[in-house]
Coordinates of C-alpha atoms in Angstrom, one line a residue:
X1 CA -7.9 -18.0 -69.5
X2 CA -9.6 -18.1 -66.2
X3 CA -11.9 -20.9 -67.3
X4 CA -8.9 -22.8 -68.6
X5 CA -7.0 -22.3 -65.4
X6 CA -10.0 -23.6 -63.4
X7 CA -10.4 -26.6 -65.8
X8 CA -6.8 -27.7 -65.1
X9 CA -7.2 -27.3 -61.3
X10 CA -10.5 -29.2 -61.2
X11 CA -9.3 -31.9 -63.6
X12 CA -6.0 -32.6 -61.8
X13 CA -7.1 -34.8 -58.9
X14 CA -9.6 -36.8 -61.1
X15 CA -6.9 -37.3 -63.7
X16 CA -4.7 -39.1 -61.1
X17 CA -7.6 -41.4 -60.1
X18 CA -8.6 -42.0 -63.8
X19 CA -5.0 -43.2 -64.5
X20 CA -5.2 -45.5 -61.5
X21 CA -8.6 -46.8 -62.8
X22 CA -7.1 -47.5 -66.3
X23 CA -4.3 -49.6 -64.8
X24 CA -6.7 -51.5 -62.5
X25 CA -9.3 -52.2 -65.2
X26 CA -6.8 -52.9 -68.0
X27 CA -5.6 -55.8 -65.9
X28 CA -9.1 -57.1 -65.5
X29 CA -10.4 -56.0 -62.1
X30 CA -13.3 -53.6 -61.7
X31 CA -12.2 -50.8 -59.4
X32 CA -15.1 -48.8 -57.8
X33 CA -12.8 -48.3 -54.8
X34 CA -11.1 -45.3 -56.5
X35 CA -13.3 -43.0 -54.4
X36 CA -12.1 -44.6 -51.2
X37 CA -8.5 -44.5 -52.4
X38 CA -8.7 -40.8 -53.1
X39 CA -10.3 -40.1 -49.7
X40 CA -7.7 -42.3 -47.8
X41 CA -4.9 -40.5 -49.7
X42 CA -6.3 -37.1 -48.8
X43 CA -6.5 -37.9 -45.1
X44 CA -3.1 -39.6 -45.0
X45 CA -1.5 -36.6 -46.8
X46 CA -3.0 -34.1 -44.3
X47 CA -2.1 -36.2 -41.3
X48 CA 1.5 -36.9 -42.3
X49 CA 2.1 -33.3 -43.5
X50 CA 0.9 -31.9 -40.2
X51 CA 3.0 -34.4 -38.2
X52 CA 6.2 -33.9 -40.3
X53 CA 5.7 -30.3 -41.3
X54 CA 6.6 -31.3 -44.9
X55 CA 4.0 -31.7 -47.7
X56 CA 6.2 -34.1 -49.6
X57 CA 6.1 -36.4 -46.6
X58 CA 2.3 -36.1 -46.8
X59 CA 2.4 -37.0 -50.5
X60 CA 4.5 -40.0 -49.8
X61 CA 2.2 -41.1 -47.0
X62 CA -0.8 -40.8 -49.4
X63 CA 1.0 -43.0 -52.0
X64 CA 1.7 -45.6 -49.3
X65 CA -1.9 -45.7 -48.2
X66 CA -3.1 -45.9 -51.8
X67 CA -0.8 -48.9 -52.4
X68 CA -2.2 -50.6 -49.3
X69 CA -5.7 -49.9 -50.5
X70 CA -5.0 -51.5 -53.8
X71 CA -3.5 -54.6 -52.2
X72 CA -6.5 -54.9 -49.9
X73 CA -8.9 -54.7 -52.9
X74 CA -6.8 -57.3 -54.6
X75 CA -6.8 -59.5 -51.5
X76 CA -10.6 -59.3 -51.2
X77 CA -11.3 -59.9 -54.9
X78 CA -8.6 -62.3 -56.0
X79 CA -8.1 -64.4 -52.9
X80 CA -11.2 -64.1 -50.8
X81 CA -13.5 -64.2 -53.9
X82 CA -15.5 -61.1 -52.9
X83 CA -17.4 -59.6 -55.8
X84 CA -15.3 -56.6 -57.1
X85 CA -18.2 -54.2 -56.9
X86 CA -19.1 -55.2 -53.4
X87 CA -15.5 -55.0 -52.4
X88 CA -15.2 -51.5 -53.9
X89 CA -18.3 -50.1 -52.3
X90 CA -17.4 -51.7 -49.0
X91 CA -13.9 -50.1 -49.0
X92 CA -15.4 -46.7 -49.9
X93 CA -17.8 -46.8 -47.0
X94 CA -15.2 -48.1 -44.6
X95 CA -12.8 -45.3 -45.6
X96 CA -15.5 -42.7 -45.3
X97 CA -16.4 -43.9 -41.8
X98 CA -12.8 -44.3 -40.6
X99 CA -11.6 -40.9 -41.9
X100 CA -14.6 -39.2 -40.3
X101 CA -13.9 -40.9 -37.0
X102 CA -10.2 -40.0 -37.0
X103 CA -10.8 -36.5 -38.1
X104 CA -13.3 -35.8 -35.3
X105 CA -11.2 -37.7 -32.7
X106 CA -7.7 -36.3 -33.3
X107 CA -7.8 -33.2 -35.4
X108 CA -9.2 -29.7 -34.9
X109 CA -11.6 -28.4 -37.4
X110 CA -9.9 -26.4 -40.1
X111 CA -6.4 -27.6 -39.4
X112 CA -4.3 -26.0 -42.2
X113 CA -1.6 -27.7 -44.3
X114 CA 0.5 -26.3 -47.1
X115 CA 1.0 -27.9 -50.5
X116 CA 4.4 -28.5 -52.1
X117 CA 6.3 -25.5 -53.5
X118 CA 5.9 -24.6 -57.1
X119 CA 8.6 -25.9 -59.4
X120 CA 8.9 -22.7 -61.4
X121 CA 7.6 -19.9 -59.2
X122 CA 8.8 -17.3 -61.7
X123 CA 6.0 -18.4 -64.0
X124 CA 3.3 -18.0 -61.4
X125 CA 1.8 -15.0 -63.1
X126 CA 1.8 -16.5 -66.6
X127 CA -1.8 -17.7 -67.5
X128 CA -2.2 -21.4 -68.3
X129 CA 1.5 -21.9 -69.3
X130 CA 2.6 -21.2 -65.8
X131 CA 0.1 -23.7 -64.4
X132 CA 1.1 -26.4 -66.9
X133 CA 4.8 -26.0 -66.1
X134 CA 4.4 -25.9 -62.3
X135 CA 4.4 -22.1 -61.8
X136 CA 1.7 -22.5 -59.1
X137 CA 1.6 -26.1 -58.1
X138 CA 3.7 -29.2 -59.1
X139 CA 0.6 -31.4 -59.2
X140 CA -0.6 -30.2 -62.6
X141 CA 2.6 -30.9 -64.5
X142 CA 3.0 -34.1 -62.5
X143 CA -0.4 -35.2 -63.7
X144 CA 0.6 -34.5 -67.3
X145 CA 3.9 -36.4 -66.9
X146 CA 2.2 -39.4 -65.3
X147 CA -0.3 -39.4 -68.1
X148 CA 2.5 -39.8 -70.7
X149 CA 4.4 -42.2 -68.5
X150 CA 1.3 -44.4 -68.1
X151 CA 0.6 -44.4 -71.8
X152 CA 4.3 -45.4 -72.5
X153 CA 4.3 -48.2 -69.9
X154 CA 1.0 -49.6 -71.1
X155 CA 1.7 -49.5 -74.8
X156 CA 5.4 -49.5 -75.2
X157 CA 6.9 -51.8 -72.6
X158 CA 6.9 -55.6 -72.0
X159 CA 5.2 -55.0 -68.6
X160 CA 2.4 -53.1 -70.4
X161 CA 2.1 -55.9 -72.9
X162 CA 1.6 -58.4 -70.1
X163 CA -0.9 -56.1 -68.4
X164 CA -3.0 -55.9 -71.5
X165 CA -2.7 -59.6 -72.1
X166 CA -4.0 -60.4 -68.7
X167 CA -6.9 -57.9 -69.2
X168 CA -7.8 -59.0 -72.7
X169 CA -7.1 -62.8 -72.7
X170 CA -6.4 -64.1 -69.2
X171 CA -6.5 -67.8 -70.3
X172 CA -3.8 -67.2 -73.0
X173 CA -1.8 -65.2 -70.5
X174 CA -1.9 -68.0 -68.0
X175 CA -0.8 -70.5 -70.7
X176 CA 2.1 -68.2 -71.4
X177 CA 3.3 -68.5 -67.8
X178 CA 2.1 -65.1 -66.6
X179 CA 1.1 -65.1 -62.9
X180 CA -2.3 -63.6 -63.2
X181 CA -3.1 -62.8 -59.5
X182 CA 0.4 -61.5 -58.8
X183 CA 0.3 -59.2 -61.8
X184 CA -3.2 -58.0 -61.0
X185 CA -2.2 -57.3 -57.4
X186 CA 0.8 -55.3 -58.6
X187 CA -1.2 -53.1 -60.9
X188 CA -4.1 -52.7 -58.5
X189 CA -1.5 -51.4 -56.0
X190 CA -0.1 -49.0 -58.6
X191 CA -3.6 -47.8 -59.4
X192 CA -4.3 -47.2 -55.8
X193 CA -1.2 -45.2 -55.4
X194 CA -2.1 -43.0 -58.3
X195 CA -5.6 -42.4 -57.1
X196 CA -4.3 -41.5 -53.6
X197 CA -2.1 -38.8 -55.2
X198 CA -5.3 -37.2 -56.5
X199 CA -6.6 -37.3 -52.9
X200 CA -3.4 -35.7 -51.7
X201 CA -3.9 -32.8 -54.1
X202 CA -7.4 -32.2 -52.6
X203 CA -6.1 -31.9 -49.0
X204 CA -2.7 -30.3 -49.6
X205 CA -3.3 -28.0 -52.6
X206 CA -7.0 -27.5 -53.2
X207 CA -8.5 -27.2 -49.7
X208 CA -5.3 -27.0 -47.5
X209 CA -7.1 -29.1 -45.0
X210 CA -9.2 -32.2 -44.7
X211 CA -12.9 -32.3 -44.3
X212 CA -15.4 -35.1 -44.2
X213 CA -16.0 -36.8 -47.6
X214 CA -13.4 -34.4 -49.2
X215 CA -13.3 -36.5 -52.4
X216 CA -17.1 -35.8 -52.9
X217 CA -17.7 -38.4 -55.7
X218 CA -14.6 -37.6 -57.7
X219 CA -13.5 -41.2 -57.7
X220 CA -16.8 -42.2 -59.4
X221 CA -16.3 -39.4 -61.9
X222 CA -12.8 -40.8 -62.6
X223 CA -14.3 -44.2 -63.2
X224 CA -16.8 -42.7 -65.7
X225 CA -13.8 -41.0 -67.4
X226 CA -12.1 -44.4 -67.7
X227 CA -15.1 -45.8 -69.5
X228 CA -15.7 -42.8 -71.7
X229 CA -12.0 -42.7 -72.5
X230 CA -12.2 -46.4 -73.7
X231 CA -9.8 -47.6 -71.0
X232 CA -6.9 -45.7 -72.6
X233 CA -4.7 -43.3 -70.5
X234 CA -4.9 -40.4 -72.9
X235 CA -8.6 -40.9 -73.6
X236 CA -9.4 -41.1 -69.9
X237 CA -7.5 -37.9 -69.1
X238 CA -9.2 -36.2 -72.1
X239 CA -12.5 -37.1 -70.6
X240 CA -11.4 -35.8 -67.2
X241 CA -10.5 -32.4 -68.9
X242 CA -14.0 -32.4 -70.4
X243 CA -15.6 -32.9 -67.0
X244 CA -13.2 -30.3 -65.5
X245 CA -14.4 -27.8 -68.1
X246 CA -18.0 -28.5 -66.9
X247 CA -17.0 -27.8 -63.3
X248 CA -15.1 -24.7 -64.3
X249 CA -18.1 -23.5 -66.3
X250 CA -20.5 -24.0 -63.3
X251 CA -18.2 -21.9 -61.2
X252 CA -18.1 -19.2 -63.8
X253 CA -21.9 -19.3 -64.2
X254 CA -22.6 -18.8 -60.4
X255 CA -24.8 -15.8 -60.0
X256 CA -25.2 -15.2 -63.7
X257 CA -28.3 -15.8 -65.8
X258 CA -28.3 -18.5 -68.5
X259 CA -30.4 -17.5 -71.5
X260 CA -32.3 -15.1 -69.2
X261 CA -32.9 -17.8 -66.5
X262 CA -31.2 -17.6 -63.1
X263 CA -30.1 -21.1 -62.2
X264 CA -29.7 -22.2 -58.6
X265 CA -26.1 -22.8 -57.3
X266 CA -27.1 -26.3 -56.2
X267 CA -28.2 -27.1 -59.7
X268 CA -25.0 -25.8 -61.3
X269 CA -22.8 -27.9 -59.0
X270 CA -24.3 -31.0 -60.6
X271 CA -23.1 -29.9 -64.1
X272 CA -19.8 -32.0 -64.2
X273 CA -21.6 -35.1 -63.0
X274 CA -24.4 -34.5 -65.5
X275 CA -21.9 -34.2 -68.3
X276 CA -20.4 -37.5 -67.1
X277 CA -23.8 -39.2 -67.4
X278 CA -24.5 -37.7 -70.8
X279 CA -21.1 -38.7 -72.0
X280 CA -21.5 -42.3 -70.8
X281 CA -25.1 -42.5 -72.3
X282 CA -23.6 -41.6 -75.7
X283 CA -20.6 -43.9 -75.4
X284 CA -22.0 -47.1 -73.9
X285 CA -22.9 -48.6 -77.2
X286 CA -19.7 -47.7 -78.8
X287 CA -17.0 -48.7 -76.3
X288 CA -15.6 -52.2 -75.7
X289 CA -14.1 -52.9 -72.3
X290 CA -11.1 -55.2 -71.9
X291 CA -12.4 -58.7 -72.9
X292 CA -11.1 -60.1 -69.6
X293 CA -12.6 -57.5 -67.3
X294 CA -14.2 -59.3 -64.4
X295 CA -13.0 -62.7 -65.6
X296 CA -11.2 -63.8 -62.4
X297 CA -10.0 -67.2 -61.3

């Protein structure tokens, strides 16, 4: 039960980012900027929550910053013709530098913030079920709800059909009168907002503060989950849970011998990322990305 609880907590922020990555890449734009979107969302949530004294204001600020990051990525890639990978890496580095500067300039080290109140506090002591239903934090059930909502929108609505059409056959979508760049900008913004919610979880709920590079590579792990999950919302979140199980396992194994061998703590912390690499190594030859991924006008 403890490992399952840890898996849900570790997987939650990456799940938000993975859903954002699915929306971004399903519409045909490579989005390595998920890392920067998470980090920007984490900082915005902390700053706004401290200023307003309300974690929900912090969450709203994170979503707003994520939307802006998505629009900025779209502007660079779709209008200024910057390579999507270069744009994503540049945004990640810019956000890392900017948040570090702002943190050191305007905030005291260890400034504490509180996360949103639990939806059903009476279930706080119930293992797993309490976490799933919001007995400890609203972020876990929110991630589950958004996973189902994303699947429904992508596969059961007209907007989702257009999204998939742009990602799979941009020329045919253009011939059908779909504004490619406008739709791509819209979904990149939505993906940025989702990724920023994952960042808000890190600062408001997991750490209760903001530290330099708080996202710590989770955006890249989310991108790996998108690929391993075959660009499907449910598949991506399933991959995130797999990676979260690896992180929960490494915490449980700290200080314990494995087959009689005492592994170092530093080595164990690489376990979720190692699982990500192994998963991708086994899936690269079996997955097919959206046919229009990277085919921009």
